[in-house]
CSV table of C-alpha atoms in Angstrom, one decimal:
chain,number,residue,atom,x,y,z
A,1,MET,CA,0.0,0.2,0.1
A,2,LYS,CA,1.5,3.5,-0.9
A,3,ALA,CA,-0.1,6.9,0.1
A,4,PRO,CA,-1.3,8.9,-3.0
A,5,LEU,CA,0.4,12.1,-4.2
A,6,ILE,CA,0.1,15.5,-3.7
A,7,THR,CA,1.6,18.2,-6.1
A,8,MET,CA,3.5,21.0,-4.2
A,9,ASN,CA,3.9,24.7,-5.0
A,10,ASP,CA,7.5,24.0,-6.8
A,11,GLY,CA,5.9,21.4,-9.0
A,12,HIS,CA,7.2,18.4,-7.3
A,13,GLN,CA,5.3,15.6,-6.0
A,14,ILE,CA,5.0,14.6,-2.2
A,15,PRO,CA,3.2,11.1,-0.6
A,16,ALA,CA,0.0,12.4,1.5
A,17,VAL,CA,1.4,10.6,4.7
A,18,GLY,CA,4.7,10.0,6.0
A,19,LEU,CA,6.7,8.1,9.0
A,20,GLY,CA,8.2,10.3,11.9
A,21,THR,CA,11.2,9.2,13.1
A,22,TYR,CA,11.2,11.3,16.3
A,23,GLN,CA,12.4,8.6,19.3
A,24,ILE,CA,13.0,6.2,16.6
A,25,ARG,CA,17.1,5.3,17.0
A,26,GLY,CA,19.6,3.1,16.8
A,27,GLY,CA,19.3,-0.9,15.6
A,28,GLU,CA,15.8,-1.3,16.3
A,29,GLY,CA,14.9,2.1,14.7
A,30,LEU,CA,16.7,0.8,11.7
A,31,ASP,CA,14.3,-2.4,11.6
A,32,GLN,CA,11.3,-0.8,12.3
A,33,ILE,CA,11.9,2.3,9.3
A,34,LEU,CA,12.7,-0.8,7.4
A,35,THR,CA,9.5,-2.6,8.2
A,36,ALA,CA,7.7,0.7,7.5
A,37,ILE,CA,9.2,0.9,3.8
A,38,GLN,CA,8.6,-2.7,3.1
A,39,ASP,CA,4.6,-1.8,3.8
A,40,GLY,CA,4.5,1.0,1.6
A,41,TYR,CA,5.7,4.1,3.1
A,42,ARG,CA,8.0,6.7,0.8
A,43,LEU,CA,8.0,9.8,3.0
A,44,LEU,CA,10.8,9.4,5.7
A,45,ASP,CA,10.7,12.6,7.9
A,46,THR,CA,13.7,13.0,10.0
A,47,SER,CA,15.9,15.8,11.6
A,48,THR,CA,19.2,16.5,13.0
A,49,ASN,CA,18.0,16.9,16.3
A,50,TYR,CA,15.9,13.4,16.3
A,51,ASP,CA,19.8,11.9,15.9
A,52,SER,CA,17.9,9.4,13.4
A,53,GLU,CA,19.0,10.8,9.9
A,54,GLY,CA,21.6,7.8,10.0
A,55,ILE,CA,19.6,5.2,10.3
A,56,VAL,CA,16.8,6.3,8.1
A,57,GLY,CA,19.8,6.3,5.2
A,58,GLU,CA,20.7,3.2,6.3
A,59,ALA,CA,17.0,1.9,5.8
A,60,ILE,CA,17.0,2.9,2.4
A,61,ARG,CA,20.1,1.6,1.1
A,62,ARG,CA,18.8,-1.6,2.7
A,63,SER,CA,15.5,-1.9,1.2
A,64,GLY,CA,16.8,-2.6,-2.1
A,65,ILE,CA,14.5,0.2,-3.6
A,66,PRO,CA,15.8,3.0,-5.8
A,67,ARG,CA,16.5,6.2,-4.1
A,68,SER,CA,14.0,8.0,-6.7
A,69,GLU,CA,11.1,6.3,-5.2
A,70,PHE,CA,11.6,7.8,-1.4
A,71,PHE,CA,10.8,11.5,-0.2
A,72,VAL,CA,13.4,12.3,2.2
A,73,THR,CA,12.4,15.2,4.5
A,74,THR,CA,15.2,16.7,7.1
A,75,LYS,CA,15.3,20.2,8.9
A,76,LEU,CA,17.9,22.9,10.1
A,77,PRO,CA,18.8,23.1,13.6
A,78,GLY,CA,18.8,26.3,15.5
A,79,LYS,CA,22.3,26.7,16.0
A,80,TYR,CA,22.7,26.5,12.0
A,81,HIS,CA,20.8,29.4,11.2
A,82,HIS,CA,23.9,31.7,9.8
A,83,TYR,CA,24.2,31.4,6.2
A,84,GLU,CA,27.3,29.6,5.9
A,85,ASP,CA,26.8,27.7,8.9
A,86,ALA,CA,23.2,26.4,7.4
A,87,LEU,CA,25.3,25.4,3.6
A,88,MET,CA,27.6,23.4,5.8
A,89,MET,CA,25.1,21.9,7.8
A,90,ILE,CA,23.2,20.8,4.6
A,91,GLN,CA,25.9,18.9,3.2
A,92,GLU,CA,26.9,17.4,6.7
A,93,SER,CA,23.4,15.5,6.8
A,94,LEU,CA,23.6,14.6,3.0
A,95,PHE,CA,27.0,13.1,4.0
A,96,ARG,CA,25.3,11.6,7.5
A,97,MET,CA,22.5,10.0,5.6
A,98,GLY,CA,24.7,9.0,2.5
A,99,LEU,CA,22.0,10.6,0.2
A,100,ASP,CA,23.1,13.2,-2.6
A,101,TYR,CA,20.2,15.1,-2.4
A,102,PHE,CA,17.1,16.1,-0.1
A,103,ASP,CA,13.7,15.9,-1.5
A,104,LEU,CA,12.7,18.5,1.3
A,105,TYR,CA,14.6,20.2,3.6
A,106,LEU,CA,12.7,22.5,6.4
A,107,ILE,CA,14.3,25.0,8.7
A,108,HIS,CA,13.0,23.3,12.1
A,109,TRP,CA,12.1,26.5,14.2
A,110,PRO,CA,11.9,30.2,13.2
A,111,LEU,CA,13.5,31.1,16.7
A,112,PRO,CA,12.4,35.1,15.9
A,113,LYS,CA,14.1,36.3,19.2
A,114,ARG,CA,17.1,35.4,17.5
A,115,GLY,CA,16.0,36.8,14.1
A,116,LEU,CA,18.4,34.6,11.8
A,117,TYR,CA,15.8,32.3,10.0
A,118,VAL,CA,16.0,34.8,6.8
A,119,GLU,CA,19.3,34.1,6.4
A,120,ALA,CA,18.9,30.5,7.3
A,121,TRP,CA,16.1,30.6,4.2
A,122,LYS,CA,19.1,32.5,1.9
A,123,ALA,CA,21.0,29.7,2.5
A,124,MET,CA,18.4,27.2,1.6
A,125,VAL,CA,17.6,28.6,-1.7
A,126,THR,CA,20.8,28.5,-2.4
A,127,ALA,CA,21.4,25.2,-1.6
A,128,GLN,CA,17.8,24.3,-4.0
A,129,LYS,CA,19.9,26.2,-6.6
A,130,LEU,CA,23.2,24.1,-6.1
A,131,GLY,CA,20.8,20.8,-6.2
A,132,LEU,CA,21.2,19.8,-2.9
A,133,ILE,CA,17.7,20.0,-2.1
A,134,ARG,CA,14.4,19.4,-4.3
A,135,SER,CA,12.1,21.4,-2.3
A,136,ILE,CA,12.4,23.7,0.8
A,137,GLY,CA,10.3,24.5,3.5
A,138,VAL,CA,9.9,25.2,7.2
A,139,SER,CA,8.4,24.0,10.5
A,140,ASN,CA,6.5,25.9,13.0
A,141,PHE,CA,6.3,29.3,11.2
A,142,GLU,CA,3.9,31.9,11.7
A,143,PRO,CA,2.3,33.9,9.1
A,144,GLU,CA,4.6,36.9,10.0
A,145,HIS,CA,7.8,34.4,9.4
A,146,LEU,CA,6.1,33.0,6.1
A,147,ASP,CA,5.4,36.4,5.0
A,148,LYS,CA,9.1,37.9,6.1
A,149,ILE,CA,11.3,35.3,4.2
A,150,ILE,CA,8.5,35.6,1.0
A,151,ASP,CA,9.2,39.1,1.2
A,152,GLU,CA,12.9,39.4,1.6
A,153,THR,CA,13.6,36.6,-1.2
A,154,GLY,CA,10.6,36.1,-3.5
A,155,VAL,CA,10.8,32.3,-2.6
A,156,THR,CA,7.6,30.6,-1.1
A,157,PRO,CA,7.8,27.8,1.2
A,158,ALA,CA,6.7,24.4,-0.2
A,159,ILE,CA,5.7,23.2,2.9
A,160,ASN,CA,4.9,24.1,6.2
A,161,GLN,CA,5.7,21.2,9.0
A,162,ILE,CA,3.3,22.5,12.3
A,163,GLU,CA,1.6,21.0,15.5
A,164,ILE,CA,-1.8,19.8,14.5
A,165,HIS,CA,-3.9,17.2,16.4
A,166,PRO,CA,-7.7,17.3,17.6
A,167,TYR,CA,-6.7,19.5,20.6
A,168,TRP,CA,-5.1,21.9,18.6
A,169,VAL,CA,-6.9,22.1,15.3
A,170,GLN,CA,-4.8,25.3,13.9
A,171,GLU,CA,-7.1,26.6,11.5
A,172,ARG,CA,-5.7,29.7,11.6
A,173,MET,CA,-2.4,28.1,10.4
A,174,VAL,CA,-3.8,26.0,7.8
A,175,GLU,CA,-5.7,29.1,6.4
A,176,ALA,CA,-2.6,30.9,6.6
A,177,ASP,CA,-0.4,28.7,4.4
A,178,LYS,CA,-3.2,27.8,2.2
A,179,GLU,CA,-3.7,31.6,1.0
A,180,ARG,CA,0.1,31.6,0.4
A,181,GLY,CA,-0.2,28.2,-1.4
A,182,ILE,CA,2.2,26.4,1.1
A,183,LEU,CA,1.1,22.7,2.2
A,184,THR,CA,0.8,22.0,5.9
A,185,GLU,CA,2.2,19.0,7.1
A,186,ALA,CA,1.1,17.7,10.8
A,187,TRP,CA,3.4,16.9,13.7
A,188,SER,CA,2.2,15.3,16.2
A,189,PRO,CA,-1.0,14.6,14.5
A,190,LEU,CA,-2.3,12.0,17.2
A,191,GLY,CA,-1.6,14.3,19.8
A,192,ARG,CA,1.0,13.2,22.5
A,193,GLY,CA,-0.4,10.6,25.0
A,194,SER,CA,-3.5,8.8,23.8
A,195,ASP,CA,-5.9,10.7,25.0
A,196,ALA,CA,-7.6,12.2,21.8
A,197,LEU,CA,-7.9,8.5,20.7
A,198,LYS,CA,-10.4,7.8,23.4
A,199,GLU,CA,-12.7,10.9,22.7
A,200,ALA,CA,-16.5,9.8,22.2
A,201,VAL,CA,-16.5,11.0,19.0
A,202,ILE,CA,-13.3,9.6,17.4
A,203,THR,CA,-14.4,6.2,19.2
A,204,GLU,CA,-18.2,6.4,17.5
A,205,LEU,CA,-16.5,7.3,14.1
A,206,ALA,CA,-13.9,4.3,14.2
A,207,GLU,CA,-17.1,1.8,14.7
A,208,LYS,CA,-19.1,3.7,12.4
A,209,TYR,CA,-16.2,2.9,9.8
A,210,GLY,CA,-14.8,-0.2,11.0
A,211,LYS,CA,-11.5,1.8,11.3
A,212,THR,CA,-9.0,2.6,14.8
A,213,SER,CA,-9.4,5.9,16.6
A,214,ALA,CA,-6.0,6.8,14.9
A,215,GLN,CA,-7.3,6.3,11.0
A,216,VAL,CA,-9.7,8.5,11.8
A,217,ILE,CA,-7.8,10.8,13.2
A,218,LEU,CA,-5.5,10.6,10.2
A,219,ARG,CA,-8.1,10.8,7.5
A,220,TRP,CA,-9.6,13.8,9.3
A,221,HIS,CA,-6.2,15.4,8.7
A,222,ALA,CA,-6.0,14.3,5.0
A,223,GLN,CA,-9.5,15.4,4.5
A,224,ARG,CA,-8.4,19.4,5.5
A,225,GLY,CA,-5.8,19.2,3.0
A,226,ILE,CA,-2.9,18.3,5.6
A,227,ILE,CA,-0.1,15.8,5.6
A,228,PRO,CA,0.1,13.8,8.3
A,229,ILE,CA,3.4,12.4,9.6
A,230,PRO,CA,2.5,9.8,12.5
A,231,LYS,CA,5.5,8.3,14.3
A,232,SER,CA,5.0,4.5,15.3
A,233,ARG,CA,7.5,2.0,16.5
A,234,ASN,CA,4.7,-0.7,16.0
A,235,LEU,CA,4.0,-2.6,12.9
A,236,GLN,CA,0.2,-3.2,12.9
A,237,HIS,CA,-0.1,0.7,13.6
A,238,GLN,CA,2.5,1.8,10.6
A,239,ARG,CA,0.1,-0.5,8.6
A,240,GLU,CA,-3.0,1.1,9.6
A,241,ASN,CA,-1.9,5.1,9.7
A,242,LEU,CA,-1.2,4.1,6.1
A,243,ALA,CA,-4.6,2.6,5.5
A,244,ILE,CA,-6.7,5.7,5.5
A,245,PHE,CA,-7.9,6.1,2.0
A,246,ASP,CA,-10.8,4.1,1.5
A,247,PHE,CA,-13.0,5.9,3.6
A,248,GLU,CA,-14.5,9.5,4.0
A,249,LEU,CA,-15.8,11.3,6.7
A,250,THR,CA,-18.6,13.9,6.1
A,251,GLN,CA,-17.9,17.6,6.6
A,252,THR,CA,-20.2,17.5,9.9
A,253,GLU,CA,-18.1,14.9,11.1
A,254,ILE,CA,-14.8,16.8,10.7
A,255,GLU,CA,-16.5,20.1,12.4
A,256,ARG,CA,-17.5,17.6,15.6
A,257,ILE,CA,-13.8,16.4,15.6
A,258,ASN,CA,-12.6,20.1,15.2
A,259,LEU,CA,-14.5,20.9,18.0
A,260,LEU,CA,-12.6,18.9,20.3
A,261,GLU,CA,-10.0,21.9,20.7
A,262,LYS,CA,-8.5,23.2,24.0
A,263,ALA,CA,-7.7,26.9,24.4
A,264,ASP,CA,-4.5,25.1,26.3
A,265,GLY,CA,-4.5,22.2,23.8
A,266,ARG,CA,-0.5,22.8,22.2
A,267,ILE,CA,1.7,20.6,23.8
A,268,GLU,CA,3.7,22.4,26.6
A,269,GLY,CA,6.5,24.5,25.5
A,270,GLN,CA,6.0,24.7,21.8
A,271,ASP,CA,4.8,28.0,20.7
A,272,PRO,CA,6.7,29.1,17.8
A,273,ASN,CA,7.0,32.7,19.1
A,274,GLU,CA,9.1,31.7,22.5
A,275,TYR,CA,10.5,28.2,21.9
A,276,GLU,CA,14.1,28.6,22.1
A,277,GLU,CA,16.1,25.6,20.5
A,278,PHE,CA,19.4,26.0,21.9
A,279,ASP,CA,20.7,22.7,21.4
């Protein structure tokens, strides 16, 4: 089973669901990524800060599947936002993963208090021209951050990867991305912990469609035009997370899930205007 493809604003295509690799590490993590690949995952999302770039690259090599079939994403750490540092880190990550190019490279956090994200973006534009990256994007950017990099470079991100789950619906940001022609990806798409999976509306819809609670939530993302990046070490869950394209929620059902949003629904400490990524 493979996810359908979505065309980004630069003409490149991205799978409609991916595998997150946060906290997936070492030899055990390598096996978990390999099983996901065997089950059809082609969008593999990592980050220098996840310490999983090496095993993602190794899994691709061991899979026996051509590199061209994969869509590999990684992210720039905050300490490398200076132009030259960013260019060097992009190359370092390619060497770590044993790849010639990235399909997508993201600025992990804007870190507006430091004010260097435009410099980082300019480095990524350069790296794209050099052929090191096919598509460039951002993560955790607010509308003012998006507008600043677009205004200063004339280059619009292909993707904005942000926190979205039933307790943090992010309609404001999804619309802001859409207005700028940017696709939205969701990190932590099921939320942290299992509380959202147990909500009555979710379990009711899971029973109605003969699906799991996680599949209902991931389908909710997909129908909102969002690419979810669920992380799972569990083989059965990996398979289920990919099998979300054979049923459809009604608009009323989507709106019912939206009502689960909480004022304090964001994962603690993850406000893009305040978050400081010192590592």
